[in-house]
XYZ file of C-alpha atoms in Angstrom:
741
model
C -164.221 94.978 -212.794
C -160.780 94.190 -214.209
C -160.185 97.880 -215.066
C -161.180 98.973 -211.529
C -158.905 96.374 -210.062
C -155.975 97.585 -212.171
C -156.622 101.193 -211.086
C -156.610 100.136 -207.436
C -153.362 98.263 -208.017
C -151.819 101.354 -209.568
C -152.867 103.541 -206.622
C -151.523 100.972 -204.164
C -148.203 100.918 -206.042
C -147.973 104.713 -205.796
C -148.639 104.562 -202.035
C -145.950 101.891 -201.665
C -143.495 104.028 -203.614
C -144.153 107.030 -201.368
C -143.694 104.949 -198.232
C -140.444 103.517 -199.575
C -139.125 106.985 -200.392
C -139.941 108.154 -196.858
C -138.164 105.148 -195.369
C -135.206 105.362 -197.728
C -133.693 108.114 -195.596
C -133.709 105.890 -192.484
C -130.284 104.263 -192.157
C -129.869 100.522 -191.631
C -129.098 99.981 -187.946
C -128.768 97.046 -185.568
C -129.790 96.904 -181.922
C -128.690 94.867 -178.938
C -129.224 94.764 -175.176
C -125.961 94.718 -173.242
C -124.534 95.548 -169.839
C -124.698 93.954 -166.414
C -127.739 91.803 -167.231
C -127.119 88.814 -169.501
C -130.816 87.909 -169.723
C -131.659 88.279 -173.445
C -134.740 90.446 -172.905
C -133.183 93.228 -170.804
C -130.107 95.410 -170.727
C -128.520 98.653 -171.860
C -129.774 99.718 -175.293
C -126.969 99.863 -177.842
C -127.195 100.871 -181.519
C -124.841 99.884 -184.332
C -124.586 102.857 -186.689
C -121.876 104.048 -189.071
C -119.705 101.027 -188.260
C -119.674 101.536 -184.480
C -121.737 100.488 -181.435
C -123.043 103.325 -179.252
C -125.734 104.063 -176.665
C -128.984 106.050 -176.367
C -129.614 108.877 -173.865
C -132.569 108.625 -171.473
C -133.791 112.224 -172.084
C -137.479 112.224 -173.170
C -137.396 108.415 -173.430
C -140.771 106.714 -172.920
C -142.540 103.379 -173.202
C -143.525 103.971 -176.853
C -139.863 104.171 -177.830
C -139.218 101.030 -175.785
C -141.996 99.206 -177.676
C -140.323 100.002 -181.008
C -136.970 98.766 -179.681
C -138.363 95.493 -178.309
C -140.293 94.706 -181.493
C -137.220 95.432 -183.608
C -135.305 92.961 -181.413
C -138.014 90.323 -181.955
C -139.879 90.584 -178.635
C -143.629 91.067 -178.346
C -143.593 94.337 -176.390
C -141.727 96.410 -173.813
C -142.409 95.894 -170.116
C -140.428 98.868 -168.811
C -137.404 101.069 -169.391
C -134.669 102.311 -167.049
C -132.799 105.604 -166.815
C -129.399 106.614 -165.406
C -127.338 103.675 -166.714
C -129.086 101.027 -164.587
C -127.352 98.289 -166.632
C -123.951 99.955 -166.486
C -122.353 102.717 -168.504
C -121.601 102.007 -172.149
C -118.672 103.035 -174.297
C -118.269 104.839 -177.590
C -120.620 107.492 -178.998
C -124.081 108.335 -177.671
C -125.880 108.013 -180.968
C -129.387 109.220 -180.084
C -130.883 111.778 -177.704
C -134.463 113.006 -177.159
C -135.873 110.068 -179.134
C -139.586 110.327 -179.924
C -141.606 107.479 -181.486
C -145.289 107.001 -182.197
C -144.983 103.281 -181.500
C -145.857 102.238 -185.060
C -142.304 102.480 -186.473
C -140.598 99.281 -187.611
C -137.131 100.584 -186.694
C -135.703 102.984 -184.133
C -134.052 104.760 -187.073
C -137.498 105.939 -188.234
C -138.191 107.795 -184.955
C -137.507 111.480 -184.419
C -134.443 112.602 -182.451
C -131.837 115.359 -182.237
C -129.941 113.620 -185.021
C -127.232 110.992 -185.104
C -124.523 111.794 -182.564
C -126.127 115.121 -181.539
C -126.399 115.038 -177.732
C -125.465 116.780 -174.499
C -125.636 113.547 -172.459
C -123.019 111.476 -170.646
C -122.879 107.691 -170.382
C -124.294 107.991 -166.861
C -127.602 108.676 -168.676
C -127.544 105.538 -170.881
C -131.035 104.102 -171.197
C -131.960 100.472 -170.458
C -134.845 98.340 -171.717
C -136.905 95.474 -170.255
C -138.776 93.537 -172.963
C -141.315 90.759 -172.540
C -139.964 87.211 -172.548
C -142.477 86.290 -175.248
C -141.036 86.603 -178.744
C -142.856 87.522 -181.913
C -143.624 84.707 -184.308
C -141.053 84.651 -187.131
C -143.568 86.048 -189.631
C -144.216 89.029 -187.339
C -140.605 89.880 -186.552
C -139.280 93.126 -188.030
C -135.607 93.749 -188.666
C -133.848 92.363 -185.614
C -130.211 91.747 -184.777
C -129.245 91.676 -188.439
C -131.152 92.755 -191.526
C -133.815 90.213 -192.396
C -135.655 91.359 -195.467
C -135.152 94.640 -197.274
C -138.287 95.774 -199.090
C -136.827 98.717 -200.945
C -138.431 97.499 -204.160
C -142.113 96.527 -204.332
C -144.231 95.545 -201.359
C -144.029 91.758 -201.379
C -145.451 90.499 -198.098
C -145.046 86.742 -198.538
C -144.000 84.224 -201.184
C -145.238 80.670 -201.626
C -145.057 77.737 -204.010
C -148.524 76.563 -204.990
C -148.524 72.884 -206.013
C -150.401 71.867 -209.153
C -150.064 68.102 -209.512
C -152.121 65.839 -207.243
C -148.956 64.198 -205.931
C -147.415 67.546 -204.955
C -150.614 68.660 -203.220
C -150.688 65.544 -201.057
C -147.139 65.746 -199.710
C -144.874 68.001 -197.660
C -142.652 69.802 -198.196
C -143.880 71.416 -201.403
C -140.843 71.431 -203.695
C -142.354 72.540 -207.007
C -145.227 74.532 -208.396
C -146.428 78.036 -209.250
C -144.743 81.045 -207.640
C -147.255 83.298 -205.882
C -146.740 86.517 -203.902
C -149.018 88.193 -201.405
C -149.688 91.867 -202.099
C -152.067 93.835 -199.876
C -153.334 90.590 -198.395
C -154.137 88.865 -201.728
C -152.205 86.091 -203.440
C -151.189 86.905 -207.023
C -149.129 85.199 -209.687
C -145.749 86.081 -211.176
C -145.238 86.164 -214.937
C -142.629 83.806 -216.406
C -141.449 86.528 -218.771
C -137.639 86.210 -218.738
C -137.849 84.050 -215.607
C -134.394 82.603 -214.870
C -132.865 79.835 -212.773
C -131.426 82.573 -210.537
C -134.975 83.698 -209.770
C -135.817 80.133 -208.850
C -132.757 79.979 -206.596
C -133.998 82.955 -204.567
C -137.529 81.550 -204.241
C -136.287 78.080 -203.280
C -133.961 79.609 -200.703
C -136.889 81.434 -199.122
C -138.834 78.187 -198.971
C -136.034 76.453 -197.076
C -134.375 74.573 -199.947
C -130.634 74.766 -200.706
C -130.848 74.290 -204.469
C -132.989 74.458 -207.598
C -133.334 72.705 -210.972
C -135.205 73.386 -214.206
C -138.826 72.134 -214.061
C -140.715 70.359 -216.826
C -142.282 73.460 -218.396
C -144.256 71.464 -220.946
C -146.075 69.575 -218.196
C -146.987 72.797 -216.416
C -148.009 74.556 -219.643
C -150.681 71.914 -220.200
C -151.777 71.973 -216.565
C -152.100 75.756 -216.401
C -154.433 76.293 -219.320
C -157.379 76.122 -216.932
C -155.737 78.078 -214.090
C -157.135 81.481 -213.130
C -154.637 84.232 -213.954
C -154.203 87.024 -211.413
C -150.810 88.403 -212.424
C -149.310 91.342 -210.564
C -145.572 90.996 -211.093
C -144.673 91.340 -214.761
C -140.947 90.669 -214.603
C -138.357 89.625 -212.008
C -134.572 89.830 -212.332
C -132.498 88.259 -209.550
C -128.765 87.648 -209.382
C -129.378 84.503 -207.317
C -127.740 85.713 -204.103
C -130.603 87.856 -202.760
C -132.137 86.767 -199.426
C -135.686 87.641 -200.545
C -137.584 88.105 -203.795
C -138.285 91.693 -202.725
C -134.554 92.420 -203.019
C -134.602 91.569 -206.726
C -135.530 93.983 -209.488
C -139.298 93.694 -209.732
C -141.513 95.194 -212.432
C -145.262 95.300 -211.871
C -147.905 95.779 -214.540
C -146.281 97.993 -217.220
C -149.144 100.495 -217.451
C -152.196 101.157 -215.268
C -154.645 99.802 -217.841
C -152.440 97.178 -219.446
C -152.512 93.694 -217.890
C -149.247 92.133 -216.804
C -147.915 89.110 -218.674
C -150.196 89.260 -221.710
C -150.409 85.769 -223.271
C -147.801 84.551 -220.736
C -147.933 81.788 -218.157
C -147.214 81.461 -214.474
C -143.619 81.349 -213.252
C -142.811 77.899 -211.904
C -139.968 76.551 -209.777
C -138.610 73.159 -208.813
C -136.472 73.057 -205.675
C -133.884 70.555 -204.420
C -134.563 69.457 -200.822
C -131.675 69.084 -198.400
C -130.838 65.820 -196.630
C -132.503 67.014 -193.430
C -135.901 67.148 -195.155
C -136.145 63.353 -194.919
C -137.810 62.943 -198.318
C -136.883 61.111 -201.476
C -133.448 61.040 -203.055
C -130.885 63.694 -202.180
C -128.625 62.977 -205.157
C -129.083 66.471 -206.580
C -128.029 67.962 -203.253
C -124.999 65.650 -203.084
C -123.912 66.710 -206.555
C -124.085 70.376 -205.635
C -122.620 70.239 -202.141
C -119.703 68.420 -200.560
C -120.480 64.933 -199.267
C -117.429 64.625 -197.010
C -117.501 65.312 -193.288
C -119.286 68.649 -192.707
C -117.006 71.676 -192.436
C -119.609 73.822 -190.683
C -122.247 73.239 -188.002
C -124.763 75.157 -185.885
C -124.822 75.089 -182.086
C -127.179 76.280 -179.324
C -130.054 77.417 -181.557
C -133.544 76.957 -180.069
C -135.060 76.038 -183.444
C -134.112 73.967 -186.461
C -131.815 75.799 -188.866
C -130.442 78.330 -186.411
C -127.505 78.598 -184.053
C -123.951 79.749 -183.512
C -121.787 79.109 -186.598
C -118.803 76.815 -186.034
C -116.285 75.749 -188.691
C -113.772 72.898 -188.781
C -110.130 73.874 -189.235
C -107.072 71.681 -188.643
C -109.322 69.071 -187.058
C -110.736 71.459 -184.438
C -114.100 73.193 -184.327
C -114.109 76.958 -183.766
C -116.381 79.974 -184.116
C -116.669 82.876 -186.583
C -116.224 86.524 -185.571
C -119.154 88.763 -186.546
C -117.163 91.613 -188.148
C -118.743 92.261 -191.597
C -121.047 89.254 -191.078
C -123.983 89.606 -193.488
C -126.863 87.759 -195.109
C -124.852 86.562 -198.109
C -122.267 84.832 -195.928
C -124.973 83.502 -193.618
C -126.870 82.100 -196.628
C -123.780 80.162 -197.747
C -123.731 78.513 -194.298
C -127.452 77.728 -194.443
C -127.327 76.184 -197.921
C -124.207 74.184 -197.057
C -126.156 72.618 -194.186
C -129.108 71.735 -196.401
C -131.408 74.623 -195.487
C -132.516 77.572 -197.608
C -131.141 81.099 -197.570
C -130.624 83.028 -194.322
C -133.443 84.915 -192.630
C -131.009 86.627 -190.283
C -127.278 87.048 -189.891
C -127.055 87.266 -186.114
C -124.320 89.270 -184.383
C -122.933 89.621 -180.870
C -123.164 85.986 -179.674
C -126.941 86.359 -179.405
C -127.280 82.569 -179.746
C -124.579 81.736 -177.199
C -120.791 81.949 -176.963
C -118.245 79.306 -177.897
C -115.280 78.328 -175.709
C -112.602 77.307 -178.189
C -110.650 78.836 -181.078
C -112.077 81.597 -183.273
C -111.161 80.533 -186.801
C -112.534 83.243 -189.096
C -113.204 86.978 -189.168
C -114.491 89.490 -191.739
C -115.980 86.706 -193.842
C -116.964 87.937 -197.313
C -118.929 85.558 -199.524
C -120.368 86.194 -202.960
C -123.277 83.908 -202.152
C -122.310 81.324 -204.779
C -119.773 79.371 -202.707
C -120.503 75.737 -201.824
C -118.956 76.201 -198.384
C -118.073 79.090 -196.094
C -114.485 77.786 -196.206
C -114.332 78.959 -199.854
C -115.151 82.575 -198.905
C -112.591 85.301 -198.307
C -111.795 85.901 -194.632
C -109.135 87.078 -192.202
C -107.547 85.179 -189.359
C -109.468 86.041 -186.187
C -106.291 85.983 -184.096
C -104.997 88.980 -186.048
C -108.187 90.986 -185.485
C -108.341 90.314 -181.735
C -111.909 88.981 -181.686
C -113.588 87.676 -178.540
C -116.358 85.125 -178.136
C -118.746 87.988 -177.315
C -118.639 88.554 -181.096
C -119.518 85.020 -182.219
C -121.639 85.025 -185.383
C -124.845 83.034 -185.779
C -127.569 82.436 -188.362
C -131.277 81.827 -188.663
C -132.043 79.916 -191.858
C -135.208 79.430 -193.856
C -136.378 75.873 -193.138
C -138.727 73.870 -195.353
C -142.230 73.410 -193.957
C -142.525 69.705 -193.154
C -145.835 69.752 -191.282
C -144.317 68.145 -188.181
C -146.010 70.691 -185.926
C -149.444 69.475 -187.086
C -148.762 66.004 -185.654
C -148.321 67.055 -182.017
C -149.881 69.392 -179.454
C -149.701 70.392 -175.793
C -152.920 70.539 -173.785
C -153.963 71.431 -170.258
C -151.001 73.637 -169.341
C -151.090 77.090 -167.774
C -149.494 78.517 -170.936
C -148.932 77.464 -174.544
C -145.352 76.383 -173.636
C -146.384 73.564 -171.299
C -148.829 70.702 -171.088
C -149.605 67.066 -171.649
C -148.166 65.736 -174.924
C -150.684 64.453 -177.448
C -149.546 62.990 -180.774
C -151.192 61.848 -183.956
C -150.398 58.233 -184.855
C -151.755 55.702 -187.316
C -153.697 53.072 -185.338
C -155.080 50.157 -187.369
C -154.784 52.197 -190.541
C -156.556 55.259 -189.109
C -154.980 58.480 -187.836
C -155.718 58.909 -184.154
C -154.793 61.457 -181.485
C -153.695 60.176 -178.100
C -151.274 60.404 -175.178
C -147.640 59.274 -174.878
C -146.562 56.762 -172.243
C -144.721 58.574 -169.433
C -142.583 55.589 -168.456
C -138.859 56.325 -169.064
C -139.801 59.718 -170.524
C -136.737 61.979 -170.314
C -135.165 65.264 -171.340
C -134.036 64.051 -174.802
C -137.604 63.128 -175.692
C -138.881 66.437 -174.330
C -136.273 68.323 -176.404
C -137.617 66.760 -179.600
C -141.202 67.656 -178.661
C -140.361 71.320 -178.027
C -138.394 71.570 -181.280
C -141.223 69.938 -183.223
C -143.656 72.477 -181.776
C -141.315 75.366 -182.616
C -141.033 76.283 -178.924
C -137.275 76.046 -178.443
C -135.705 73.863 -175.752
C -137.227 71.595 -173.149
C -137.187 72.952 -169.620
C -138.668 69.875 -167.942
C -139.627 66.347 -168.974
C -142.684 65.359 -166.960
C -143.708 61.725 -166.358
C -146.955 62.454 -164.504
C -149.586 64.823 -165.883
C -152.608 64.003 -163.727
C -153.014 67.740 -162.985
C -153.366 68.606 -166.703
C -156.642 67.862 -168.457
C -156.261 66.119 -171.819
C -158.423 66.483 -174.910
C -161.708 64.514 -174.702
C -161.418 61.445 -176.901
C -157.605 61.484 -176.869
C -157.057 59.838 -173.473
C -155.728 56.530 -174.830
C -151.974 55.977 -175.045
C -151.016 55.693 -178.728
C -147.218 55.797 -178.344
C -144.905 54.032 -175.886
C -141.261 53.068 -175.429
C -140.088 56.373 -176.906
C -136.292 56.768 -176.975
C -134.780 59.774 -178.769
C -131.208 60.876 -179.351
C -132.413 64.468 -179.026
C -131.620 65.502 -182.604
C -134.765 64.170 -184.351
C -137.124 66.655 -186.021
C -140.280 64.944 -184.726
C -141.182 62.556 -181.920
C -142.546 60.154 -184.562
C -138.969 59.760 -185.900
C -137.719 58.479 -182.527
C -137.543 54.778 -181.718
C -140.773 53.538 -180.146
C -142.761 50.340 -179.671
C -144.409 48.945 -182.776
C -147.226 47.765 -180.501
C -148.210 50.065 -177.631
C -147.202 48.622 -174.249
C -147.544 50.939 -171.254
C -148.365 49.039 -168.029
C -147.150 51.799 -165.673
C -147.230 54.956 -167.769
C -150.724 55.644 -169.039
C -153.580 57.791 -167.790
C -152.362 60.101 -165.044
C -148.771 59.109 -165.859
C -148.851 60.295 -169.464
C -145.871 62.326 -170.735
C -145.718 66.097 -170.543
C -143.207 68.917 -171.166
C -142.466 72.542 -170.445
C -140.590 74.444 -173.150
C -138.465 77.584 -173.172
C -136.748 79.802 -175.737
C -133.644 80.203 -173.545
C -131.547 77.565 -171.818
C -128.146 77.360 -170.087
C -125.151 75.587 -171.627
C -122.320 74.282 -169.446
C -118.824 73.830 -170.880
C -115.712 72.743 -168.976
C -112.432 74.585 -169.543
C -110.359 71.623 -170.790
C -107.107 73.556 -170.861
C -107.271 74.318 -167.120
C -107.798 70.628 -166.312
C -104.711 69.712 -168.340
C -102.531 72.427 -166.802
C -103.564 71.920 -163.155
C -103.512 68.108 -162.781
C -101.077 66.450 -160.350
C -100.805 63.537 -157.852
C -101.060 63.778 -154.083
C -100.641 61.093 -151.411
C -103.052 62.266 -148.724
C -103.236 60.773 -145.177
C -106.485 59.058 -144.244
C -106.720 61.282 -141.177
C -107.434 64.218 -143.519
C -110.060 62.378 -145.578
C -112.813 61.595 -143.074
C -115.324 64.061 -144.521
C -114.525 62.980 -148.082
C -114.981 59.332 -147.042
C -118.337 60.178 -145.502
C -119.434 61.723 -148.817
C -118.213 58.659 -150.769
C -115.456 60.528 -152.641
C -112.962 57.644 -152.244
C -112.683 54.228 -153.864
C -114.388 51.245 -152.224
C -111.069 49.841 -151.003
C -110.807 52.759 -148.561
C -113.549 51.080 -146.488
C -111.182 48.181 -145.670
C -108.268 50.304 -144.473
C -107.263 50.707 -140.825
C -108.450 54.257 -140.280
C -106.866 56.728 -139.633
C -103.602 55.069 -140.701
C -102.372 54.956 -144.281
C -102.982 57.218 -147.256
C -104.788 57.425 -150.590
C -103.269 58.465 -153.924
C -105.387 61.191 -155.538
C -105.378 62.591 -159.075
C -106.192 66.240 -158.380
C -107.056 69.057 -160.789
C -109.006 72.307 -161.015
C -112.186 72.658 -163.029
C -113.737 75.836 -164.398
C -117.331 75.377 -165.547
C -118.645 78.099 -167.855
C -122.285 78.869 -168.590
C -122.215 79.973 -172.235
C -125.946 79.594 -172.809
C -128.754 82.141 -172.771
C -130.268 81.421 -169.344
C -128.859 80.958 -165.851
C -128.017 77.410 -164.745
C -129.939 76.825 -161.510
C -130.753 73.639 -159.546
C -133.997 72.002 -160.497
C -134.933 71.406 -156.860
C -135.928 74.275 -154.598
C -133.925 75.288 -151.543
C -136.299 73.505 -149.176
C -135.171 70.148 -150.646
C -131.401 70.746 -150.442
C -129.401 68.342 -148.253
C -127.262 69.636 -145.388
C -123.879 67.918 -144.947
C -122.635 68.526 -141.441
C -119.059 67.351 -141.985
C -118.281 69.904 -144.689
C -121.050 72.232 -143.451
C -122.661 73.001 -146.768
C -125.834 72.287 -148.754
C -126.013 69.967 -151.755
C -128.395 71.472 -154.298
C -127.717 68.775 -156.936
C -126.591 65.452 -155.554
C -124.264 64.615 -158.462
C -123.039 67.545 -160.512
C -120.116 65.881 -162.331
C -118.606 62.428 -162.883
C -114.821 61.985 -162.824
C -113.681 58.683 -164.358
C -110.395 57.061 -165.340
C -110.862 54.651 -168.257
C -108.680 52.173 -170.069
C -108.074 52.830 -173.759
C -110.905 50.455 -174.613
C -113.341 52.289 -172.312
C -113.361 50.119 -169.168
C -113.595 52.093 -165.925
C -110.701 51.606 -163.488
C -111.361 54.500 -161.076
C -114.198 56.913 -160.503
C -115.160 60.008 -158.584
C -117.991 62.501 -158.473
C -118.636 66.050 -157.445
C -121.816 67.022 -155.651
C -122.713 70.659 -156.258
C -122.037 71.603 -152.644
C -121.591 75.218 -153.688
C -122.812 76.134 -157.145
C -121.987 79.830 -157.518
C -120.467 82.559 -159.681
C -116.730 82.450 -158.970
C -115.932 84.920 -161.758
C -117.756 86.611 -164.620
C -116.930 88.143 -167.957
C -116.456 91.874 -168.452
C -119.520 93.907 -167.490
C -121.429 90.935 -166.017
C -122.528 91.014 -162.387
C -122.473 87.939 -160.111
C -125.905 86.716 -159.038
C -125.251 83.541 -157.059
C -123.302 83.081 -153.851
C -123.484 80.108 -151.494
C -122.638 81.942 -148.268
C -125.419 82.182 -145.656
C -127.639 79.675 -147.464
C -127.687 81.875 -150.541
C -129.135 81.038 -153.937
C -127.082 78.626 -156.042
C -126.493 78.736 -159.786
C -124.221 79.992 -162.574
C -125.137 83.231 -164.339
C -124.913 83.482 -168.123
C -121.376 84.617 -168.947
C -119.970 83.516 -165.568
C -118.143 80.411 -164.375
C -117.883 78.283 -161.260
C -114.347 77.226 -160.294
C -113.597 74.150 -158.191
C -109.990 74.466 -157.065
C -107.669 71.463 -157.037
C -107.165 71.709 -153.245
C -110.769 71.178 -152.091
C -112.291 67.877 -150.993
C -113.632 65.526 -153.671
C -111.987 67.485 -156.480
C -110.109 64.338 -157.458
C -110.135 60.736 -158.612
C -108.862 58.144 -156.121
C -106.306 56.101 -158.139
C -104.761 54.230 -155.187
C -105.626 50.870 -156.773
C -104.728 51.805 -160.357
C -101.748 50.119 -162.035
C -99.312 52.160 -164.170
C -100.325 52.521 -167.796
C -102.064 54.650 -170.423
C -105.592 55.817 -169.704
C -108.357 58.219 -170.679
C -109.493 60.736 -168.066
C -113.136 61.742 -168.486
C -115.321 64.419 -166.884
C -119.091 64.584 -167.471
C -121.071 67.673 -166.415
C -124.715 67.398 -165.395
C -124.510 63.629 -166.083
C -128.089 62.776 -165.143
C -129.578 65.655 -167.170
C -131.120 66.993 -163.970
C -131.076 70.503 -165.419
C -132.024 71.070 -169.064
C -129.384 72.642 -171.322
C -129.378 73.884 -174.886
C -126.595 71.458 -175.848
C -125.523 68.297 -174.011
C -122.928 67.345 -176.631
C -120.283 69.578 -175.053
C -120.818 68.265 -171.497
C -118.094 65.615 -171.790
C -114.373 66.413 -171.531
C -111.658 63.812 -172.123
C -107.862 63.700 -171.870
C -105.135 61.186 -172.730
C -103.381 60.228 -169.525
C -100.099 58.391 -168.755
C -99.363 57.125 -165.235
C -95.981 55.540 -164.385
C -96.696 54.740 -160.734
C -95.112 57.958 -159.433
C -96.069 60.732 -161.830
C -98.918 61.496 -164.193
C -99.095 63.328 -167.551
C -102.302 64.754 -168.997
C -102.547 65.811 -172.661
C -105.032 66.271 -175.522
C -107.746 67.496 -173.143
C -110.845 68.562 -175.104
C -114.621 68.665 -174.918
C -116.461 65.838 -176.637
C -117.487 67.891 -179.676
C -114.277 69.941 -180.123
C -112.495 67.659 -182.637
C -113.331 66.354 -186.076
C -114.752 62.844 -186.342
C -111.397 61.538 -187.642
C -109.403 62.983 -184.763
C -111.951 61.810 -182.211
C -111.838 58.293 -183.649
C -108.054 58.359 -183.513
C -108.275 59.517 -179.893
C -110.590 56.626 -179.023
C -108.773 53.863 -180.886
C -105.149 54.768 -180.361
C -103.511 51.875 -178.525
C -99.850 52.774 -178.734
C -97.939 53.900 -175.633
C -96.992 57.567 -175.321
C -93.442 57.032 -174.127
C -92.301 60.198 -175.833
C -94.065 62.161 -173.105
C -91.787 60.771 -170.381
């Protein structure tokens, strides 16, 4: 039997080699959907080849080709395709024409065509694609926006660490054990012949761990004497910077009838967990990586360990341009943050755009740096990068088992339902419901992340219309309060003893989740540049008074005589997320305001407050979203929302809504404010009425000096734009800013 098995292995290796040689001629390409639609699953098909983005002609295009494209981009399948530049005409070369695919290809580059750049088409024939909104599970995703895993060596389908000790078997994540690879659907061992710490580094990175250490080989040698040996890989040689074991030099059984690893033992690894794993001591991680304030962070990613890359420079957070962005540089970011190596180096602001400085471009890392700030790079200002080129990453994250402790039931799809959690009740694990009282969007965000379903779309306090699991009707968790950053709902604050007088049964908690969410950011610079004072007669403020846009003292004035002093400014609210920002309530519930003759789709869209330096409020205002629409959009993006004639309200991805300084309620009434130094604060979407991918950038603050006649605004910034030190200095600074006068 062993001889037959070795022969089959040899034949399989030959088949793999032939397949690899056939695929070797297919160039490495990247795809994206661009054009007038900013919805992630549709747009003009563009291909990155030979260092340049180009388009694809619609001649002979069909749904099979579209299926290959959508799967390569990470979507489940294609819904349709469009001819004649439906999503706008592209620029640059038309790379492919008369494309023909069977539908089984893993990359568009493997399909037949006239050849790269060989075409008689014009950009008026650029093809467009509509993919399904459902994405492939990570394990099913082929090469997407950036190269994930190159398998130019041997066919290694999966890698795992198999625990040996009883303690390791009983806990998650698994940080040490035997290295096993899956080949043709079967798990096989790797020989420790010339196994190095660099090999361990690659394996640990794939498992979601940032570092590795030498294991106790003597302990494992004793333990493995009784282990069944099914070696396939005879020798591995990694440099330590590869994103996958398949990218290393791999040698299988030396000869068809000679077993691999004769008299050898299994390769073993011991990985160092990052601080976000929540287990044990992280001293080894602290020794290897900087323990000061983080110099890099991820934003707007729907899952743990992914998002837009932002770095800290001169006290300000900024993005990274995607020119020459690759897996080695992305892996440095991932490891610095406590994750493993990078699964994907994502290009083209596919995980959202920033709205601040762009600090780095053409980042080149060796893969050994402790921080991306140690890598070679160019100043982005010199290269002329735009935020449409913001780089992002998807990191390997350690399996913590959080998803096994929660489930959604009763919903119309897998992305919605009543929340059921597993808790320890009187020493026994029990499934049950969560109290719906005070249940909000932060709690729902944690649930969706724990389930691996992205962002929360709605937090639901009543789920009487969703049937729960029989036997799990009892409330086992109440008083849940989350910050929104926890990895599991069990990590949030909650009652030690369940108490849910008005939130059980039909009022149990529920959620709906989504992969794509909007993200509102205020243009702080425009606020600073457009602010001024105006003394406005009461006779011109009747509508504003009716809508409660003035201070309470205005009620006691002898109308229409007198005036109010107003701090006026313009605001430009960008949607830099991956879904349109639309009111939660339908049009039939909008409120008509006769005085201004417009509909309010969200009763309070922003708060405007003037605070003392210690945070006490001295004046306040608010802005109802009387007309939430696309005032302007970025290049190539078409407006979707317009308030005229009771039109739909919202802000399209890549567009912004501008409230000019000269419209009613675009102010703070400071009539009763004494001269002094203050903080001016604006909060977008303050009641979390609409879910966003990131609420941390919804606050904008400025230093403000008022002398009784004039006002100066400076240091305007969003709440997450500065380093912690600068933000603390901003909050605690008590000295007067006389030098501004």
